[in-house]
Coordinates of C-alpha atoms in Angstrom, one line a residue:
Chain A
X17 CA -3.8 -27.7 -12.0
X18 CA -5.9 -25.7 -13.8
X19 CA -5.8 -22.0 -12.8
X20 CA -8.6 -18.8 -13.1
X21 CA -6.5 -16.1 -14.9
X22 CA -4.4 -14.2 -12.8
X23 CA -5.7 -10.5 -12.2
X24 CA -4.6 -8.5 -15.5
X25 CA -2.0 -5.2 -15.1
X26 CA -5.2 -3.3 -16.8
X27 CA -7.8 -4.8 -14.9
X28 CA -10.2 -2.2 -14.1
X29 CA -11.6 -3.3 -10.9
X30 CA -8.4 -3.2 -8.6
X31 CA -8.0 0.6 -9.8
X32 CA -11.6 1.1 -9.2
X33 CA -11.3 0.0 -5.4
X34 CA -8.1 2.0 -4.9
X35 CA -10.3 5.1 -6.0
X36 CA -13.3 3.8 -4.4
X37 CA -11.5 4.1 -1.0
X38 CA -10.4 7.6 -1.8
X39 CA -13.9 8.8 -3.0
X40 CA -14.8 7.6 0.4
X41 CA -12.4 9.1 2.4
X42 CA -13.2 12.4 0.7
X43 CA -17.2 12.0 1.0
X44 CA -17.0 12.7 4.6
X45 CA -13.7 14.2 5.8
X46 CA -14.2 18.2 6.0
X47 CA -10.1 18.3 6.9
X48 CA -9.7 16.3 3.9
X49 CA -11.6 18.8 1.7
X50 CA -10.0 22.0 4.0
X51 CA -6.8 20.1 2.9
X52 CA -7.2 20.4 -1.0
X53 CA -9.6 24.1 -1.1
X54 CA -8.0 25.9 2.3
X55 CA -4.2 26.1 1.3
X56 CA -4.4 27.5 -2.3
X57 CA -6.8 29.8 -1.3
X58 CA -4.6 31.3 1.3
X59 CA -2.1 31.3 -1.3
X60 CA -4.1 33.0 -3.7
X61 CA -5.5 35.8 -1.1
X62 CA -1.4 36.8 -0.2
X63 CA -0.1 36.7 -4.0
X64 CA -3.5 38.3 -4.9
X65 CA -3.2 41.1 -2.5
X66 CA 0.8 41.2 -3.1
X67 CA -0.3 41.9 -6.9
X68 CA -2.7 44.4 -6.2
X69 CA -0.3 46.5 -4.6
X70 CA 2.4 46.1 -7.1
X71 CA 0.1 47.0 -9.7
X72 CA -0.1 50.6 -8.2
X73 CA 3.9 50.8 -8.7
X74 CA 4.4 52.2 -12.1
X75 CA 7.6 51.1 -12.6
X76 CA 6.4 47.4 -12.6
X77 CA 5.0 46.0 -15.5
X78 CA 1.6 44.9 -15.3
X79 CA 2.4 41.5 -16.9
X80 CA 4.9 40.5 -14.9
X81 CA 2.8 41.1 -12.0
X82 CA 0.1 38.9 -13.8
X83 CA 2.5 36.0 -14.0
X84 CA 2.6 35.9 -10.3
X85 CA -0.8 34.5 -9.9
X86 CA -0.4 32.1 -12.9
X87 CA 2.7 31.0 -11.2
X88 CA 1.3 30.3 -8.1
X89 CA -1.7 28.3 -9.6
X90 CA 0.8 26.2 -11.3
X91 CA 3.1 25.7 -8.9
X92 CA 0.2 24.4 -6.7
X93 CA -0.9 21.9 -9.1
X94 CA 2.6 20.4 -8.9
X95 CA 3.1 20.5 -5.4
X96 CA -0.2 18.6 -5.2
X97 CA 0.8 15.9 -7.8
X98 CA 3.8 14.8 -6.0
X99 CA 2.0 14.9 -2.0
X100 CA -1.0 13.0 -3.9
X101 CA 1.2 10.0 -4.4
X102 CA 3.8 10.3 -0.8
X103 CA 0.7 10.7 1.1
X104 CA -1.5 8.1 0.0
X105 CA 1.2 5.9 0.7
X106 CA 1.7 7.1 3.7
X107 CA -2.0 6.7 4.8
X108 CA -1.5 3.1 3.7
X109 CA 1.3 2.7 6.2
X110 CA -0.3 4.7 9.3
X111 CA -3.5 2.6 8.7
X112 CA -1.3 -0.9 9.0
X113 CA -3.0 -1.7 5.5
X114 CA 0.1 -1.8 3.1
X115 CA 0.8 -5.3 3.5
X116 CA -2.6 -6.5 2.7
X117 CA -2.4 -4.4 -0.4
X118 CA 1.0 -6.0 -1.2
X119 CA -0.4 -9.3 -0.5
X120 CA -3.5 -8.7 -3.1
X121 CA -3.2 -9.7 -6.8
X122 CA -2.1 -6.1 -7.3
X123 CA 1.4 -5.2 -8.7
X124 CA 3.3 -2.3 -6.8
X125 CA 2.6 -0.4 -10.0
X126 CA -1.4 -0.4 -9.5
X127 CA -0.9 0.9 -6.4
X128 CA 1.4 3.7 -7.9
X129 CA -1.2 4.1 -10.8
X130 CA -4.2 4.5 -8.7
X131 CA -2.4 7.2 -6.4
X132 CA -1.9 9.2 -9.7
X133 CA -4.9 9.0 -11.0
X134 CA -6.4 10.2 -7.3
X135 CA -3.8 12.6 -7.1
X136 CA -5.2 14.1 -10.7
X137 CA -8.8 14.3 -9.2
X138 CA -7.5 16.2 -6.5
X139 CA -5.4 18.7 -8.8
X140 CA -8.3 19.4 -10.9
X141 CA -10.7 20.0 -8.1
X142 CA -8.3 22.0 -6.5
X143 CA -7.1 24.1 -9.2
X144 CA -10.6 24.6 -10.5
X145 CA -11.7 26.5 -7.4
X146 CA -8.0 28.3 -7.4
X147 CA -8.7 29.2 -11.0
X148 CA -12.4 30.5 -10.4
X149 CA -11.1 32.2 -7.5
X150 CA -8.1 34.1 -9.4
X151 CA -11.0 35.4 -12.3
X152 CA -13.7 36.4 -9.4
X153 CA -11.1 38.4 -6.7
X154 CA -8.2 39.4 -8.8
X155 CA -9.6 39.3 -12.6
X156 CA -6.8 36.7 -13.5
X157 CA -7.8 34.1 -16.2
X158 CA -5.4 31.6 -16.2
X159 CA -7.1 30.3 -19.4
X160 CA -5.5 33.0 -21.2
X161 CA -2.5 30.8 -21.8
X162 CA -5.3 28.7 -24.2
X163 CA -4.5 25.4 -24.6
X164 CA -0.5 25.6 -23.9
X165 CA -1.9 25.6 -20.4
X166 CA -2.5 21.8 -20.7
X167 CA 1.0 21.3 -22.3
X168 CA 2.3 23.2 -19.1
X169 CA -0.2 21.0 -16.6
X170 CA 1.1 18.1 -18.5
X171 CA 4.8 18.8 -17.9
X172 CA 4.4 19.5 -14.1
X173 CA 2.4 16.8 -13.1
X174 CA 4.9 14.7 -14.6
X175 CA 7.3 16.6 -12.4
X176 CA 5.0 16.3 -9.6
X177 CA 4.2 12.2 -9.9
X178 CA 7.9 11.5 -10.9
X179 CA 9.0 13.0 -7.4
X180 CA 6.0 11.7 -5.7
X181 CA 7.3 8.2 -6.8
X182 CA 11.0 8.8 -5.7
X183 CA 9.9 10.3 -2.4
X184 CA 7.5 6.8 -1.9
X185 CA 10.6 4.6 -2.9
X186 CA 12.4 6.8 -0.2
X187 CA 10.0 6.1 2.5
X188 CA 10.1 2.4 1.5
X189 CA 13.3 2.3 2.0
X190 CA 14.0 4.3 5.3
X191 CA 10.7 4.2 6.6
X192 CA 8.6 6.8 8.8
X193 CA 12.1 8.5 9.5
X194 CA 11.7 9.9 6.0
X195 CA 7.9 11.0 6.1
X196 CA 9.1 14.2 6.3
X197 CA 10.2 14.3 2.6
X198 CA 6.7 13.8 1.6
X199 CA 5.8 17.2 2.1
X200 CA 9.2 18.6 2.2
X201 CA 10.6 17.5 -1.2
X202 CA 9.3 19.8 -3.3
X203 CA 10.3 23.0 -1.7
X204 CA 14.0 21.6 -2.5
X205 CA 13.0 22.3 -6.1
X206 CA 11.7 25.5 -5.5
X207 CA 14.1 27.9 -5.7
X208 CA 15.6 25.9 -8.7
X209 CA 11.9 25.8 -10.6
X210 CA 11.8 30.0 -11.3
X211 CA 8.8 29.8 -10.2
X212 CA 8.0 33.4 -9.4
X213 CA 11.4 35.1 -11.2
X214 CA 13.1 34.3 -14.2
X215 CA 16.1 31.9 -14.5
X216 CA 18.0 34.9 -15.7
X217 CA 18.1 37.0 -11.9
X218 CA 19.5 33.2 -10.5
X219 CA 23.3 33.1 -9.4
X220 CA 25.2 30.8 -12.1
X221 CA 25.3 27.7 -10.1
X222 CA 21.4 27.7 -9.4
X223 CA 20.8 28.8 -12.9
X224 CA 22.9 25.7 -13.5
X225 CA 20.9 24.0 -11.5
X226 CA 17.1 24.9 -12.8
X227 CA 18.4 23.7 -16.3
X228 CA 17.8 20.0 -15.1
X229 CA 14.4 21.0 -13.4
X230 CA 11.4 20.1 -15.5
X231 CA 9.2 23.3 -13.9
X232 CA 11.8 26.1 -14.6
X233 CA 11.2 25.8 -18.2
X234 CA 7.5 25.5 -17.7
X235 CA 7.4 28.6 -15.7
X236 CA 9.6 30.2 -18.2
X237 CA 7.3 29.3 -21.1
X238 CA 4.7 30.3 -19.2
X239 CA 5.6 34.1 -18.2
X240 CA 7.1 34.2 -21.9
X241 CA 3.4 33.4 -23.1
X242 CA 2.2 36.1 -20.4
X243 CA 4.3 38.8 -21.0
X244 CA 5.6 38.2 -24.8
X245 CA 2.8 36.1 -26.2
X246 CA 5.0 34.0 -27.7
X247 CA 5.5 29.9 -26.3
X248 CA 9.3 28.9 -26.6
X249 CA 8.4 25.4 -28.0
X250 CA 11.9 24.2 -27.2
X251 CA 11.5 25.2 -23.6
X252 CA 8.2 22.9 -23.4
X253 CA 10.1 20.2 -25.3
X254 CA 13.0 20.6 -23.0
X255 CA 10.4 20.2 -20.1
X256 CA 8.9 16.9 -21.4
X257 CA 12.4 15.2 -22.1
X258 CA 13.8 16.0 -18.6
X259 CA 10.2 14.7 -17.4
X260 CA 11.0 11.6 -19.3
X261 CA 14.5 11.1 -17.5
X262 CA 12.8 11.9 -14.2
X263 CA 10.2 9.7 -14.5
X264 CA 12.5 6.7 -15.9
X265 CA 14.4 7.2 -13.0
X266 CA 11.2 7.7 -10.3
X267 CA 10.1 4.1 -11.8
X268 CA 13.9 2.4 -11.6
X269 CA 14.1 3.6 -8.1
X270 CA 11.1 2.5 -7.2
X271 CA 11.6 -1.0 -8.8
X272 CA 14.8 -1.4 -7.2
X273 CA 13.5 -0.4 -3.9
X274 CA 10.5 -2.7 -3.7
X275 CA 12.9 -6.0 -5.1
X276 CA 15.3 -5.0 -2.2
X277 CA 12.3 -4.9 0.4
X278 CA 11.5 -8.4 -0.3
X279 CA 15.0 -9.7 0.1
X280 CA 15.7 -7.6 3.4
X281 CA 12.0 -7.5 4.7
X282 CA 12.3 -3.8 5.9
X283 CA 8.9 -3.2 4.4
X284 CA 7.4 -5.7 6.6
X285 CA 8.3 -3.3 9.6
X286 CA 6.5 0.1 8.6
X287 CA 3.7 1.3 10.3
X288 CA 4.5 -1.4 13.4
Chain B
X15 CA 9.3 -32.8 -2.3
X16 CA 6.9 -34.1 -4.5
X17 CA 3.8 -32.8 -5.0
X18 CA 0.9 -34.7 -5.1
X19 CA -2.5 -33.8 -6.6
X20 CA -3.7 -32.7 -3.3
X21 CA -0.9 -30.5 -2.5
X22 CA -1.6 -26.8 -2.6
X23 CA 1.6 -25.7 -1.1
X24 CA 4.8 -26.9 -0.7
X25 CA 8.0 -25.3 0.8
X26 CA 11.5 -26.8 -0.4
X27 CA 14.4 -26.6 1.9
X28 CA 12.7 -22.5 2.2
X29 CA 15.8 -20.4 4.3
X30 CA 15.6 -17.0 5.2
X31 CA 18.9 -14.8 6.9
X32 CA 18.4 -11.1 7.1
X33 CA 21.7 -10.0 8.5
X34 CA 25.1 -11.9 7.4
X35 CA 26.5 -13.5 10.4
X36 CA 23.3 -13.8 12.2
X37 CA 21.3 -16.7 13.0
X38 CA 18.6 -18.0 10.3
X39 CA 15.3 -16.6 10.9
X40 CA 14.1 -20.0 8.8
X41 CA 16.6 -22.5 8.2
X42 CA 16.0 -25.3 5.5
X43 CA 11.9 -25.9 6.1
X44 CA 10.4 -28.4 3.9
X45 CA 6.5 -28.8 4.6
X46 CA 3.4 -28.8 2.7
X47 CA -0.4 -28.0 2.9
X48 CA -2.7 -30.2 1.5
X49 CA -6.3 -28.9 -0.2
X50 CA -9.0 -29.4 3.0
X51 CA -6.1 -29.3 5.5
X52 CA -5.6 -27.2 8.3
X53 CA -2.2 -26.7 9.4
X54 CA -1.2 -25.3 12.4
X55 CA 2.4 -23.4 12.6
X56 CA 3.3 -23.2 16.6
X57 CA 6.4 -22.1 18.4
X58 CA 7.8 -19.0 20.7
X59 CA 8.5 -15.9 19.3
X60 CA 11.0 -15.7 16.8
X61 CA 11.0 -19.3 16.0
X62 CA 10.4 -18.1 12.4
X63 CA 6.8 -18.3 11.8
X64 CA 5.7 -15.2 10.4
X65 CA 9.1 -15.0 8.6
X66 CA 7.8 -18.4 6.7
X67 CA 4.5 -16.6 6.5
X68 CA 5.8 -14.0 4.9
X69 CA 7.8 -16.1 2.3
X70 CA 4.9 -17.8 1.4
X71 CA 2.9 -14.9 0.5
X72 CA 5.7 -13.5 -1.8
X73 CA 6.2 -10.6 0.2
X74 CA 9.7 -12.0 1.1
X75 CA 12.1 -13.7 -1.3
X76 CA 14.1 -17.2 0.1
X77 CA 17.7 -16.6 0.3
X78 CA 17.5 -20.5 -0.7
X79 CA 15.0 -22.9 -1.5
X80 CA 11.5 -21.8 -2.8
X81 CA 8.1 -21.9 -2.2
X82 CA 5.3 -23.4 -4.7
X83 CA 1.5 -22.4 -4.5
X84 CA -0.5 -24.4 -6.8
X85 CA 2.7 -25.4 -8.8
X86 CA 3.8 -21.8 -9.3
X87 CA 7.0 -20.4 -7.6
X88 CA 5.8 -17.7 -5.3
X89 CA 9.2 -15.6 -5.6
X90 CA 8.9 -15.5 -9.4
X91 CA 5.5 -15.6 -10.4
X92 CA 3.5 -14.2 -7.2
X93 CA 0.5 -12.9 -9.3
X94 CA -0.3 -16.0 -11.0
X95 CA -1.5 -17.2 -7.7
X96 CA -2.2 -14.2 -5.3
X97 CA -6.0 -13.9 -6.0
X98 CA -6.4 -17.1 -4.9
X99 CA -5.0 -17.3 -1.6
X100 CA -5.4 -14.4 1.3
X101 CA -4.3 -13.4 4.7
X102 CA -5.0 -12.1 7.8
X103 CA -2.8 -10.8 11.0
X104 CA -3.5 -9.3 13.7
X105 CA -0.8 -6.9 13.4
X106 CA -2.6 -5.4 10.3
X107 CA -5.8 -3.4 10.0
X108 CA -7.6 -1.7 7.5
X109 CA -8.4 2.2 6.9
X110 CA -9.4 3.7 10.0
X111 CA -12.2 6.3 8.2
X112 CA -13.9 3.8 6.3
X113 CA -16.7 1.8 7.5
X114 CA -16.0 -2.0 7.3
X115 CA -18.6 -2.5 4.4
X116 CA -16.3 0.4 2.6
X117 CA -13.1 -1.8 3.5
X118 CA -14.5 -5.1 2.4
X119 CA -15.8 -3.3 -0.8
X120 CA -12.5 -1.9 -1.3
X121 CA -11.2 -5.1 -1.3
X122 CA -13.4 -7.2 -3.1
X123 CA -12.7 -4.7 -6.1
X124 CA -9.1 -4.9 -5.7
X125 CA -9.6 -9.0 -5.8
X126 CA -11.4 -8.3 -9.1
X127 CA -14.7 -9.8 -7.6
X128 CA -17.3 -9.6 -9.8
X129 CA -20.6 -8.9 -8.1
X130 CA -18.1 -7.3 -5.4
X131 CA -21.3 -5.7 -3.4
X132 CA -23.4 -8.9 -3.6
X133 CA -20.2 -10.5 -2.5
X134 CA -19.6 -8.0 0.5
X135 CA -23.2 -8.7 1.6
X136 CA -23.1 -12.2 2.0
X137 CA -19.8 -12.1 3.7
X138 CA -21.4 -9.7 6.3
X139 CA -23.8 -12.5 6.9
X140 CA -21.8 -14.9 6.8
X141 CA -19.6 -13.8 9.6
X142 CA -22.1 -12.1 11.7
X143 CA -20.3 -8.2 11.1
X144 CA -24.0 -6.6 10.1
X145 CA -24.6 -4.9 13.7
X146 CA -21.2 -3.0 12.9
X147 CA -21.0 -3.0 9.1
X148 CA -21.7 0.6 8.9
X149 CA -19.0 1.7 11.7
X150 CA -15.6 3.5 10.8
X151 CA -13.3 1.1 11.8
X152 CA -11.6 3.5 14.2
X153 CA -14.5 3.1 15.9
X154 CA -14.3 -0.8 16.7
X155 CA -13.2 -2.7 19.4
X156 CA -9.9 -5.0 18.9
X157 CA -11.6 -8.1 18.4
X158 CA -14.0 -6.7 15.8
X159 CA -11.0 -5.1 14.1
X160 CA -9.8 -8.9 13.9
X161 CA -13.4 -10.3 12.5
X162 CA -13.2 -7.6 9.9
X163 CA -9.5 -8.7 8.8
X164 CA -10.7 -12.1 8.8
X165 CA -13.8 -11.0 6.6
X166 CA -11.3 -9.2 4.3
X167 CA -9.0 -12.4 3.8
X168 CA -12.2 -14.6 2.8
X169 CA -13.3 -11.5 0.5
X170 CA -12.1 -13.6 -2.7
X171 CA -13.3 -16.8 -1.6
X172 CA -9.5 -18.2 -1.4
X173 CA -8.2 -22.1 -1.5
X174 CA -5.9 -21.1 0.7
X175 CA -5.8 -19.0 3.7
X176 CA -3.1 -17.5 5.7
X177 CA -4.0 -16.6 9.8
X178 CA -1.9 -15.1 11.9
X179 CA -3.1 -15.1 15.3
X180 CA -6.7 -14.6 14.1
X181 CA -8.3 -15.6 17.6
X182 CA -5.4 -13.9 19.7
X183 CA -8.0 -10.5 20.5
X184 CA -11.1 -12.6 20.2
X185 CA -13.3 -13.6 23.1
X186 CA -13.7 -17.2 23.6
X187 CA -17.4 -17.4 22.3
X188 CA -16.3 -15.5 19.4
X189 CA -13.2 -17.6 18.9
X190 CA -15.5 -20.9 19.1
X191 CA -17.9 -19.7 16.2
X192 CA -15.0 -18.7 13.8
X193 CA -13.3 -21.7 14.5
X194 CA -16.8 -23.3 13.8
X195 CA -16.9 -21.2 10.3
X196 CA -13.7 -21.7 9.2
X197 CA -13.3 -25.6 9.9
X198 CA -17.1 -25.8 7.6
X199 CA -15.2 -24.0 4.9
X200 CA -11.9 -26.4 4.9
X201 CA -14.4 -29.1 4.8
X202 CA -16.9 -28.0 2.6
X203 CA -15.0 -26.2 0.0
X204 CA -11.7 -28.0 0.7
X205 CA -10.3 -24.7 1.7
X206 CA -6.5 -25.2 2.6
X207 CA -6.0 -23.4 6.2
X208 CA -2.5 -22.2 7.7
X209 CA -2.4 -20.6 10.8
X210 CA -0.4 -19.7 13.4
X211 CA -1.7 -19.6 17.3
X212 CA 0.0 -19.4 20.6
X213 CA -3.5 -20.8 22.0
X214 CA -1.7 -24.6 22.3
X215 CA -6.0 -25.8 23.4
X216 CA -7.2 -24.4 20.1
X217 CA -4.5 -25.6 18.3
X218 CA -4.9 -29.0 19.9
X219 CA -9.1 -29.2 18.9
X220 CA -8.8 -27.7 15.4
X221 CA -5.8 -28.4 13.7
X222 CA -5.4 -31.4 11.2
X223 CA -1.4 -31.4 11.5
X224 CA 0.4 -29.3 13.5
X225 CA 4.3 -28.0 12.7
X226 CA 6.4 -26.9 15.6
X227 CA 9.4 -24.6 14.8
X228 CA 12.3 -23.2 16.7
X229 CA 15.1 -20.9 16.2
X230 CA 13.7 -20.9 12.3
X231 CA 13.8 -24.8 11.8
X232 CA 10.7 -27.5 12.1
X233 CA 11.4 -29.0 15.7
X234 CA 8.8 -31.6 15.3
X235 CA 5.4 -32.2 13.1
X236 CA 2.3 -34.5 13.2
X237 CA -1.2 -34.5 15.0
X238 CA -1.8 -33.4 18.2
X239 CA -2.1 -36.9 19.6
X240 CA 1.0 -38.1 17.8
X241 CA 3.2 -35.2 18.9
X242 CA 2.4 -35.4 22.4
X243 CA 2.9 -39.5 22.7
X244 CA 6.3 -38.4 20.8
X245 CA 7.6 -36.1 23.3
X246 CA 5.7 -37.9 26.6
X247 CA 3.9 -34.6 27.3
X248 CA 0.2 -34.3 28.8
X249 CA -0.8 -31.8 26.6
X250 CA 0.4 -29.2 23.8
X251 CA 0.9 -26.3 26.3
X252 CA 3.5 -28.3 28.1
X253 CA 5.4 -29.3 24.7
X254 CA 5.1 -25.4 23.8
X255 CA 6.8 -24.9 26.9
X256 CA 9.6 -27.3 26.6
X257 CA 10.0 -25.9 22.8
X258 CA 10.1 -22.3 24.6
X259 CA 12.6 -23.1 27.0
X260 CA 16.3 -24.2 26.7
X261 CA 15.8 -27.8 26.9
X262 CA 17.3 -29.3 23.8
X263 CA 14.0 -31.6 21.9
X264 CA 15.2 -34.1 20.0
X265 CA 14.6 -32.9 16.4
X266 CA 12.0 -35.0 14.5
X267 CA 10.7 -36.9 17.7

């Protein structure tokens, strides 16, 4: 029997379908827009006011104070990248739509790629607004990091997406009982990411753990750039190397869980 | 089982057991579905109908045996045939915040349909969904959600359509219209339809062939009239109750 061509892994329409749905969801939903802008705005105000206060204390280095806002903006990108993947997957479960997608001529990787692209859009929107507000409200210029900012952001997004894929795999395996991970998993990494403090101030065990967290190198690099004006290339390379390991691990875990789900059927009970 | 040119789906000794030591959900099922055929799979709850369909769709991998669709082993090669089949079930829905039209467009794109918008508009008209096409799914009645699910299942003009209790939430008039539409698609386009239902009158009237399942196995197979004759029952309802009960049924009639 002659078959029409199957849907290629790189076909644009299936991805457009997944993205179209996200665009429509956001086009008319005020709460979703609030989710993108509300928390970053509140965080920015809290930390921005703190920096205003700290700047008035003579013993504080102005550059160290400023780096708090840079750290906040970058942390939000990491957080949103992870959440973008996990929450989109959860929404498929909540709306009893996951099986429709799994029956469709797309692979689970199309679904993840769609989530990555969608989360990238949200991060871009949210970060642009937050960075603009940081400039106008607190005179903080994230773009003073120059082109290095792109490298920092790239490394953080890769880590966020890796964690998002891992979280998705765990939710797929253990069901909605594990959905709290979608919101909480990133905070497990926060103490070891050296977001607001240098790795040097961490206790030895925490410092050792931070060495295997890509974000710690990014935040160290950002501080070094803001305070000393130099970019530790080694740190950036380490961040990307670890990101590669995280991403490979996430894809491996996701593949294994999908394969096991098809044998055991636990994904068929999700959302029911 | 040999696959003739008319057979689009064949299961060969398909079995599935979820937990070692527990009874099989599906055991040694051999069946085929031909182009332009309506095959009903019926049986009491827990008979294995859903597991069987899930293996046909590639959602589950059989422990033994295999499912072939258009000659492809579904467990290994799902992507080669997934664009030629589709599925609707009353257990599923579509994103609540999107309208019917938006959901259908989403799936027309996901199924890689060219002229996706035109396809959606023709489906809305064909299934008479235009009156609620711009309503969000969350605001629809159960029956409307079921009709939207069937529209989604037809979005890629499938050659094989799997419907899991498609009319369970529909009123008799809409059910009748839907059966008529599906019947015409089967006769005119040669679509193969496999569906499950607990409505035995519907099964009796609508199906070309019926498979009765019980405890994961095929208990009987045939047309409505041959089955009633074989089991000496007045209608399929009686036969269904016979199956659902504890009385032993002679497998194969």
